[in-house]
mmCIF file of C-alpha atoms and ligand atoms in Angstrom:
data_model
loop_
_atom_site.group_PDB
_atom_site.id
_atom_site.type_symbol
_atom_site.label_atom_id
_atom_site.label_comp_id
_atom_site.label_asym_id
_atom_site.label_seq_id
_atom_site.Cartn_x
_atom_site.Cartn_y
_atom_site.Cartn_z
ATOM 1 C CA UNK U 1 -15.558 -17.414 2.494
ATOM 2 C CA UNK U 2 -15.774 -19.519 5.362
ATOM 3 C CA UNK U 3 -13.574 -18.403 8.789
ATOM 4 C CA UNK U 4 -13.112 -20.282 11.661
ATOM 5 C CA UNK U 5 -10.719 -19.043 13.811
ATOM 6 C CA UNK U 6 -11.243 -15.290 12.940
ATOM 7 C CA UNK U 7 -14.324 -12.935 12.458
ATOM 8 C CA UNK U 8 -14.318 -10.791 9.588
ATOM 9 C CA UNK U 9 -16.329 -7.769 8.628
ATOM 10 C CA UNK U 10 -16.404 -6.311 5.368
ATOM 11 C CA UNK U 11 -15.994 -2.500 5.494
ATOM 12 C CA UNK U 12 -17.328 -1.694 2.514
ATOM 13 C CA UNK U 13 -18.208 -4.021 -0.421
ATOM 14 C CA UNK U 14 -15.323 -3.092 -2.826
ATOM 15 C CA UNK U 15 -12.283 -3.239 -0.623
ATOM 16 C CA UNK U 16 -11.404 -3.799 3.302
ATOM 17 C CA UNK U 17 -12.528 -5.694 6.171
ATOM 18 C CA UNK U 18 -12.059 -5.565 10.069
ATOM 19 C CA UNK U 19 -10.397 -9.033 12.016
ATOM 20 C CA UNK U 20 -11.257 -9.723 15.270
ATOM 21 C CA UNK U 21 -10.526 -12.661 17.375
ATOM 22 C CA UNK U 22 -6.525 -12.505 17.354
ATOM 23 C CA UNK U 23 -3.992 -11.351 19.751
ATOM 24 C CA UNK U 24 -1.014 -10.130 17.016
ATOM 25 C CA UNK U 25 1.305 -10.160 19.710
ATOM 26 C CA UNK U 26 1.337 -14.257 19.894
ATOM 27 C CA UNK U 27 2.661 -16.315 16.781
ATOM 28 C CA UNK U 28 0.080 -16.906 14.234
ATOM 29 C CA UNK U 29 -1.311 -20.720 14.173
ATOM 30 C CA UNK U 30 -0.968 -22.152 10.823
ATOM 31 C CA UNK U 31 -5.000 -21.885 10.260
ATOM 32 C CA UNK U 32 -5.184 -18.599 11.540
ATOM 33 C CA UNK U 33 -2.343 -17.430 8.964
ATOM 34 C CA UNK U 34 -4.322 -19.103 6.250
ATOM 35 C CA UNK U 35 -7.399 -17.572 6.980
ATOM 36 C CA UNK U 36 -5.685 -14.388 7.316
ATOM 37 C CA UNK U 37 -3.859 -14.450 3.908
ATOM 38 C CA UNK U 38 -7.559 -15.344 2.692
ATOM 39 C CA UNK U 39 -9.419 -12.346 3.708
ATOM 40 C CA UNK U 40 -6.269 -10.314 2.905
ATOM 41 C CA UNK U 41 -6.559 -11.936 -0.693
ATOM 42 C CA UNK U 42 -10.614 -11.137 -0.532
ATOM 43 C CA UNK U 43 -10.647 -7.993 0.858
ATOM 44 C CA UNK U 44 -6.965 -6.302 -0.339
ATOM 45 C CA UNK U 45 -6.775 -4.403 3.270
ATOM 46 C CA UNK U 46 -7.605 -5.821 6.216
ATOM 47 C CA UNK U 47 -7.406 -4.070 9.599
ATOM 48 C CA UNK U 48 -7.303 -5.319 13.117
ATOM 49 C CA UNK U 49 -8.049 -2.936 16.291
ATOM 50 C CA UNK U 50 -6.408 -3.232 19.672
ATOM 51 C CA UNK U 51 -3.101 -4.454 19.264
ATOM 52 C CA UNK U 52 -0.525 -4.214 21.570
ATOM 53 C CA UNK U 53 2.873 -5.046 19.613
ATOM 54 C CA UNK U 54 6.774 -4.452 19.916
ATOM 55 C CA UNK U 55 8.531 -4.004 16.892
ATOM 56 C CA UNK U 56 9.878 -7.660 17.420
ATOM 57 C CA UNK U 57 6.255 -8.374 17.402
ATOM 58 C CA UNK U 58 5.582 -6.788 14.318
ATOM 59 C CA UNK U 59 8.299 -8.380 12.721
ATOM 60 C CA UNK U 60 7.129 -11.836 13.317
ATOM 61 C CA UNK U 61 4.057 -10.946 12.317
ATOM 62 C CA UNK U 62 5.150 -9.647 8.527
ATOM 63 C CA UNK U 63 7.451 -12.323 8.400
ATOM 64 C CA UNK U 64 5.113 -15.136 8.318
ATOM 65 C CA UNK U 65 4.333 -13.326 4.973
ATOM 66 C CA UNK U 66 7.615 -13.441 3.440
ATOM 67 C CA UNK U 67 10.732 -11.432 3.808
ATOM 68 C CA UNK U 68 10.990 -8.336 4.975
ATOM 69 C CA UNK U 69 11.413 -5.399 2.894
ATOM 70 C CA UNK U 70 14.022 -2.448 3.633
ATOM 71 C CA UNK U 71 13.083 0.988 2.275
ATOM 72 C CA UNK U 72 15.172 1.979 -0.452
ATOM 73 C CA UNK U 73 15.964 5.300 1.247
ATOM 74 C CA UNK U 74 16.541 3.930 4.596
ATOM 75 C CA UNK U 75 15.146 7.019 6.287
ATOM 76 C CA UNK U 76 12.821 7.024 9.363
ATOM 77 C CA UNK U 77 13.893 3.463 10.173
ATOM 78 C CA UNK U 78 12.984 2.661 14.236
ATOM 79 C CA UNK U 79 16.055 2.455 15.868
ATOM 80 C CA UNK U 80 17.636 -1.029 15.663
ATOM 81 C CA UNK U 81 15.137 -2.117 13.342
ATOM 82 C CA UNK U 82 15.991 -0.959 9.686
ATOM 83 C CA UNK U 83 12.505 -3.257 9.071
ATOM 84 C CA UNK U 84 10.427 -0.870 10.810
ATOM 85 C CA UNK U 85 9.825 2.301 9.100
ATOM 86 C CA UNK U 86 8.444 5.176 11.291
ATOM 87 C CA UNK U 87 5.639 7.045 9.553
ATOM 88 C CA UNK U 88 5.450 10.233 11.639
ATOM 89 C CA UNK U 89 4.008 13.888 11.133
ATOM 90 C CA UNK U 90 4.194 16.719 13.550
ATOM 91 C CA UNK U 91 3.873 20.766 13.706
ATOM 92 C CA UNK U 92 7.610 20.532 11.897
ATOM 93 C CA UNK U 93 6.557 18.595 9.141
ATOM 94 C CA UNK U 94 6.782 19.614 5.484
ATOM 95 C CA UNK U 95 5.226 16.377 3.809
ATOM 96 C CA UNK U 96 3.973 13.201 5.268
ATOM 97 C CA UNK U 97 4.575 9.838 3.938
ATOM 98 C CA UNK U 98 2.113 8.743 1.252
ATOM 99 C CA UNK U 99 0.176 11.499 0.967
ATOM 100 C CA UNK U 100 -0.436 10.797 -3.057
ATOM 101 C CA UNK U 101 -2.245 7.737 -4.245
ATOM 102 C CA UNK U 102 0.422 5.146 -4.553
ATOM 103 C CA UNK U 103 1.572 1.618 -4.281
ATOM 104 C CA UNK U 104 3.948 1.500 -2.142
ATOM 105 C CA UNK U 105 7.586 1.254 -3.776
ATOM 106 C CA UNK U 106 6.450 0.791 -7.415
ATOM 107 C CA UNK U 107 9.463 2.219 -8.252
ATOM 108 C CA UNK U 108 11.531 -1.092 -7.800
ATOM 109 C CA UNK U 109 11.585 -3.860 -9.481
ATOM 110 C CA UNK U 110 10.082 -6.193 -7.391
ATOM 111 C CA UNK U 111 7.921 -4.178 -5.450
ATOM 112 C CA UNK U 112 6.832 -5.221 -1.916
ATOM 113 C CA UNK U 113 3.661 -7.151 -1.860
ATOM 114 C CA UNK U 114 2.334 -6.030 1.484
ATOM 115 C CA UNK U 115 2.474 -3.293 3.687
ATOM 116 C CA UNK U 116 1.758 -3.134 7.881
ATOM 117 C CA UNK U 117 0.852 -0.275 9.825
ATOM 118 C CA UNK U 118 0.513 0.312 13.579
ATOM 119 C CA UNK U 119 -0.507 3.203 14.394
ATOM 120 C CA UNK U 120 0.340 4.043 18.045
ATOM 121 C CA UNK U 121 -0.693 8.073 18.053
ATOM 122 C CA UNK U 122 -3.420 9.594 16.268
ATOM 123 C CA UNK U 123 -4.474 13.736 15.853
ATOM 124 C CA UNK U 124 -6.265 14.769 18.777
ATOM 125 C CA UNK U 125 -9.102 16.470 16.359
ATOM 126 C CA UNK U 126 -9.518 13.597 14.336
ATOM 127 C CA UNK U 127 -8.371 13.766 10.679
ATOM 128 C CA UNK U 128 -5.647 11.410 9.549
ATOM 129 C CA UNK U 129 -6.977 8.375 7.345
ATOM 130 C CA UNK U 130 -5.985 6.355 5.039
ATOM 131 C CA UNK U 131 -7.696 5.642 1.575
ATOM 132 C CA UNK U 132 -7.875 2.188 -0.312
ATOM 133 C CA UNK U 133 -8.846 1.605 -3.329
ATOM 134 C CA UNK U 134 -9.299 -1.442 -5.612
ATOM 135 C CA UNK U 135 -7.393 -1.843 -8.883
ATOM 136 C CA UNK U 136 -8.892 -5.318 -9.408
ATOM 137 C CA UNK U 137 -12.462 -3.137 -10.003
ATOM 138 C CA UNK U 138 -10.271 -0.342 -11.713
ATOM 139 C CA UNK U 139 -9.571 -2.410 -14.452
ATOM 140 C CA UNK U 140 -12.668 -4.177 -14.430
ATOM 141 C CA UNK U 141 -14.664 -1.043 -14.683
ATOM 142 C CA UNK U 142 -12.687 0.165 -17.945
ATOM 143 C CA UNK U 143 -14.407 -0.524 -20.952
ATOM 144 C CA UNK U 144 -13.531 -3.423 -23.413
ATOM 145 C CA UNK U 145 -11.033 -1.077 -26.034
ATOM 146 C CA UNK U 146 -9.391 0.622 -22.766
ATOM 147 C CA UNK U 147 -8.817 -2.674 -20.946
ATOM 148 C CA UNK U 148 -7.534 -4.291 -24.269
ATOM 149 C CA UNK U 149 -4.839 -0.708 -24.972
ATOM 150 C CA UNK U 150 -3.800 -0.606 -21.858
ATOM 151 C CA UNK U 151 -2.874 -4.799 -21.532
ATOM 152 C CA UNK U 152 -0.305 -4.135 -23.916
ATOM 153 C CA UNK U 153 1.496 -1.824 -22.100
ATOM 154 C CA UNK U 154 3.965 -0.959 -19.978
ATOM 155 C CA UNK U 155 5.316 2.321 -17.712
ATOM 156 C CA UNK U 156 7.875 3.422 -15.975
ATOM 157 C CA UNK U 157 7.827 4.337 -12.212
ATOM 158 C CA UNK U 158 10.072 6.651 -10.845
ATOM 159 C CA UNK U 159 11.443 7.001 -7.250
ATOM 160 C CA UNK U 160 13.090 10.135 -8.136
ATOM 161 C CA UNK U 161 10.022 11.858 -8.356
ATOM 162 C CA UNK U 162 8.965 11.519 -5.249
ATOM 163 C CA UNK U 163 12.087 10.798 -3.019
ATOM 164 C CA UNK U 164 14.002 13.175 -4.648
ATOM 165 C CA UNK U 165 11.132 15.470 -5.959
ATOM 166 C CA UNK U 166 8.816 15.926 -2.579
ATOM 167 C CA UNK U 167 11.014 14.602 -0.220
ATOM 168 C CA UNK U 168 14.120 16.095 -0.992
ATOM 169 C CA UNK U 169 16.321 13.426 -0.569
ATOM 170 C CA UNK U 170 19.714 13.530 -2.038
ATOM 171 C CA UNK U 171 19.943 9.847 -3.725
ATOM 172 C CA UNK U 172 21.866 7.125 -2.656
ATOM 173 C CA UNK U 173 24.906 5.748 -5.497
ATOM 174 C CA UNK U 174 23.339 4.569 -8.407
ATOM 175 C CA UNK U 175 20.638 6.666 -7.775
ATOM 176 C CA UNK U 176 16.720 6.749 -7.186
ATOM 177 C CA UNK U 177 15.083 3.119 -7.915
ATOM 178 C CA UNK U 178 13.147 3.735 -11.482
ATOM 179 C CA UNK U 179 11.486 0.411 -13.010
ATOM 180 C CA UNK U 180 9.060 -0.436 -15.989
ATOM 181 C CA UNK U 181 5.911 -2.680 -15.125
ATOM 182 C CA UNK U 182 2.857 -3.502 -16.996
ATOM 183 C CA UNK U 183 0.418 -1.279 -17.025
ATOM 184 C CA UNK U 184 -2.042 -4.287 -16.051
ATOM 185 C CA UNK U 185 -0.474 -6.822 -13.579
ATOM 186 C CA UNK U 186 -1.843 -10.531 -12.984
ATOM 187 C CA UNK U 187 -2.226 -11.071 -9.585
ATOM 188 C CA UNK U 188 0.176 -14.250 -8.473
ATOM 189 C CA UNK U 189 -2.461 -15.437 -6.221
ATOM 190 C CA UNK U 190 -5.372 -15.428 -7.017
ATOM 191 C CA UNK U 191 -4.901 -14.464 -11.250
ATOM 192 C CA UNK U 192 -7.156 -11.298 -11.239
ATOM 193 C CA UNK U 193 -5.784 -8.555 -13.310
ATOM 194 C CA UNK U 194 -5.591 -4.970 -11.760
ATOM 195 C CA UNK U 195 -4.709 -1.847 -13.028
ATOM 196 C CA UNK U 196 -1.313 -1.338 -11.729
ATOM 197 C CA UNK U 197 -0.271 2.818 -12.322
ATOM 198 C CA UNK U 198 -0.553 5.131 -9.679
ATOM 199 C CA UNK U 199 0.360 9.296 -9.289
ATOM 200 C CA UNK U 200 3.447 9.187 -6.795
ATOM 201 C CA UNK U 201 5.296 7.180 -8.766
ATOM 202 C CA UNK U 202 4.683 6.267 -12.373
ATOM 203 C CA UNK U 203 5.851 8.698 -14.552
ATOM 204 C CA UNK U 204 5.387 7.950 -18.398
ATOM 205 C CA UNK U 205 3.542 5.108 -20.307
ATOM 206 C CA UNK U 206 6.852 3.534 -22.620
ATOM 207 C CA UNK U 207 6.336 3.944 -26.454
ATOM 208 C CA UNK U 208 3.650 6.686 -26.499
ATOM 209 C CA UNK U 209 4.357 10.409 -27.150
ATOM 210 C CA UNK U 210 4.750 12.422 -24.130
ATOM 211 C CA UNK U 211 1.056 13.916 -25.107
ATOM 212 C CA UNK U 212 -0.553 10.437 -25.841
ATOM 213 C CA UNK U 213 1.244 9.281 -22.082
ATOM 214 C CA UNK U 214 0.051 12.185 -19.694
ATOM 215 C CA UNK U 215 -3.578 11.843 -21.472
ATOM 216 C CA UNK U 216 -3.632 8.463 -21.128
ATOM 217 C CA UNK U 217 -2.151 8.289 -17.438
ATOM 218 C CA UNK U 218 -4.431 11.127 -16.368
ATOM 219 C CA UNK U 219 -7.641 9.475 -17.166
ATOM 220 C CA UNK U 220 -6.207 5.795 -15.476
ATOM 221 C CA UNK U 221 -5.112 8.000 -12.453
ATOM 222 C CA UNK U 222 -8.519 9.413 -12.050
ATOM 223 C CA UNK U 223 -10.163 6.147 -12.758
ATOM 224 C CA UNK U 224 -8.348 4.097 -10.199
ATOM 225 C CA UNK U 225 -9.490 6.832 -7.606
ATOM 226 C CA UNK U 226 -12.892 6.400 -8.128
ATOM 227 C CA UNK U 227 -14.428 6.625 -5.190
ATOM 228 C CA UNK U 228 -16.848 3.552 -5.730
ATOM 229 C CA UNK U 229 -13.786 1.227 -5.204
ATOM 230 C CA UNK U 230 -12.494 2.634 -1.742
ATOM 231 C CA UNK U 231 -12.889 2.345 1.931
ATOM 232 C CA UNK U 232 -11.564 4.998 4.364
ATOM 233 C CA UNK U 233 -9.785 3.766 7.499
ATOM 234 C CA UNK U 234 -10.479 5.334 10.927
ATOM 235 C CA UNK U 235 -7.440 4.870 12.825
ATOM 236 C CA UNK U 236 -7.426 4.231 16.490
ATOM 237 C CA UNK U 237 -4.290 3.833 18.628
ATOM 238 C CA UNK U 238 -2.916 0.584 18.081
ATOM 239 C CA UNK U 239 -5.209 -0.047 14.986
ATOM 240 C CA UNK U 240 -3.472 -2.430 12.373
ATOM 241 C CA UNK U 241 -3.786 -2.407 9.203
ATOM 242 C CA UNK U 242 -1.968 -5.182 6.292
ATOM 243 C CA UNK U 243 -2.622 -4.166 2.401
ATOM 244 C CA UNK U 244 -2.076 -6.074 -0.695
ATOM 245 C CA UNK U 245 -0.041 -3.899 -2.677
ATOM 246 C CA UNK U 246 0.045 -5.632 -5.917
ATOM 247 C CA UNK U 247 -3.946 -5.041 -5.923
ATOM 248 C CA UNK U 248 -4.474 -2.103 -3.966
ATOM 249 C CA UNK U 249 -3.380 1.532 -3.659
ATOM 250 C CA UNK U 250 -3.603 3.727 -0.816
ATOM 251 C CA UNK U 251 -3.566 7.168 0.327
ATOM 252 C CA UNK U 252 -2.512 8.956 3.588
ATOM 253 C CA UNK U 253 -4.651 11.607 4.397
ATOM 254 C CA UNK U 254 -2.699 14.501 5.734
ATOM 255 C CA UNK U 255 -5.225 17.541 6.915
ATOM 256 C CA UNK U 256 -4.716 17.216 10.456
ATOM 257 C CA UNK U 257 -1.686 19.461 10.351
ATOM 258 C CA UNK U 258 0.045 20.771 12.926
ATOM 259 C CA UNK U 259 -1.266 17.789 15.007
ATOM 260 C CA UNK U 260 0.706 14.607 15.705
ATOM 261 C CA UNK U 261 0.529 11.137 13.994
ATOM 262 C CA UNK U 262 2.927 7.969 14.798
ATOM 263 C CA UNK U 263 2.792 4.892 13.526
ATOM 264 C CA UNK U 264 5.238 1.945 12.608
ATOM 265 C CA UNK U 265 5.512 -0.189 9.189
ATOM 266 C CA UNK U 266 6.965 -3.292 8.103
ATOM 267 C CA UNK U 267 6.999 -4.352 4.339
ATOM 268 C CA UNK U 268 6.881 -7.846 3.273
ATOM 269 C CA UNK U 269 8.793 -8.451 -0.184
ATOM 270 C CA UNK U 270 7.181 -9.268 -3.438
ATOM 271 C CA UNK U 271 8.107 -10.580 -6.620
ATOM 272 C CA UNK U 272 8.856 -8.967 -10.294
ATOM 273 C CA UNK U 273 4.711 -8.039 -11.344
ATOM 274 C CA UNK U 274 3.820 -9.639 -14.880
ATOM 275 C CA UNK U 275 1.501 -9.696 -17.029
ATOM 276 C CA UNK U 276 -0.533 -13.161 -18.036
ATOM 277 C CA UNK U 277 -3.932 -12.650 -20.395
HETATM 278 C C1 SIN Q 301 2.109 4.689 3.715
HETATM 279 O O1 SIN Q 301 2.008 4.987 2.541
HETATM 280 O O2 SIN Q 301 2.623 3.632 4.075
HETATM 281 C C2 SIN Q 301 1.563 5.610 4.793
HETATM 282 C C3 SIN Q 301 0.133 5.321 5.033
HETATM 283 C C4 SIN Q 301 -0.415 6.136 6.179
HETATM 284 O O3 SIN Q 301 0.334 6.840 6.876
HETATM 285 O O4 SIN Q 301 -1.615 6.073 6.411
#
């Protein structure tokens, strides 16, 4: 794909790639939000170093995306800026924020598209990366009977599992959000199909026995986490990163304990995912 305004360096051939050429902290120029949006559409993660960004900043930023998203739990938000959620570990910290493979917020119905991190601290020892993988080459790496079982299905993910489960939390009224998606989601942009079940959150595969659905979920777990289909991000203070949720998952690796990691993200809002052969 051709770039103009922006360089772009793929990280790996599977999935991520590293901007350079933009200053986050100004508004985004129509062609430089396109070509953006493309190499977040060709890559699923892209990440951009050097960044120096309010949360205002930030904001704008995810909102020429869309919407923002507010976390169902509404924990960890940044003060005055229920947007922003505050990923942070520390010495007094029992569990970290995506530390399982996930998309983030499956759970809900209309799950957000993309996610935003700044990190502004990282562990003095190193340690502390996140994992991406790509569910577009998950699904096309499954053979011909798999790919054709699991396109007629759906599953359920479950918040409770992991807010309520890991975390602890007490739910809000009306509880945990809990949703059924397809198993295989077509991507609204760019009408690529990716595998679309992940280990935090989704919980059973609807109409199979409990057996068939924790056989069958176990092998699409371990598939999708192939490590053929991921890039590992190095973070840096004020590193950036933007995923495409609806074809990538991601993992937060946490074996840098008792050390210190801070970072900031804003969601952007996605739609209902569906399922188009
Ligand atoms: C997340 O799932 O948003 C957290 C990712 C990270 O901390 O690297």
């Amino acid at each position: 794909m051709g770039y103009s305004t922006i360089e772009v360096r793929k990280l790996t051939p599977a999935i991520g790639a590293v901007i350079s050429g933009l200053d986050l902290a100004r508004p985004l120029g129509n062609q430089a939000f396109q070509e953006v949006h493309d190499a977040l559409m060709e890559n699923l993660v892209v990440f951009f170093r050097d960044q120096e960004l309010s949360h205002e900043q930030q904001k704008a930023f995810g909102r020429r995306f869309g919407e923002l998203h507010i976390h169902p739990t509404s924990i960890n938000t940044a003060r005055d800026h229920p947007e922003v959620l505050t990923i942070k570990a520390d010495e007094t910290s029992r569990y970290v924020a995506g530390e399982e493979w996930h998309s983030d917020v499956s759970c809900e119905a209309e799950p957000p598209m993309g996610s935003i991190l700044y990190m502004k601290e990282v562990p003095p020892d190193g340690g502390g990366d996140t994992l991406f993988a790509n569910m577009y080459r998950a699904f096309d790496t499954l053979s011909p009977p798999i790919q054709r079982l699991c396109e007629g299905l759906t599953a359920v993910h479950d918040g409770a599992q992991v807010y309520g489960g890991r975390f602890g939390l007490k739910p809000k009224e009306g509880g945990f959000p809990r949703s059924e998606h397809p198993v295989v989601r077509t991507h609204p942009v760019t009408g690529r199909k990716a595998l679309y079940v992940n280990r935090n959150f989704t919980t059973r595969i609807v109409g199979l026995s409990r057996t068939e659905s924790d056989a069958l979920l176990q092998m699409l777990f371990q598939h999708g986490e192939t490590p053929e289909f991921q890039c590992r991000f190095a973070w840096q203070p004020n590193s950036m990163a933007f995923w495409d949720n609806r074809a990538a998952m991601h993992h937060a690796m946490w074996d840098y304990f008792p050390h210190r990691r801070l970072g900031y993200r804003v969601t952007v809002k996605g739609d209902r995912p569906f399922y188009r052969s």
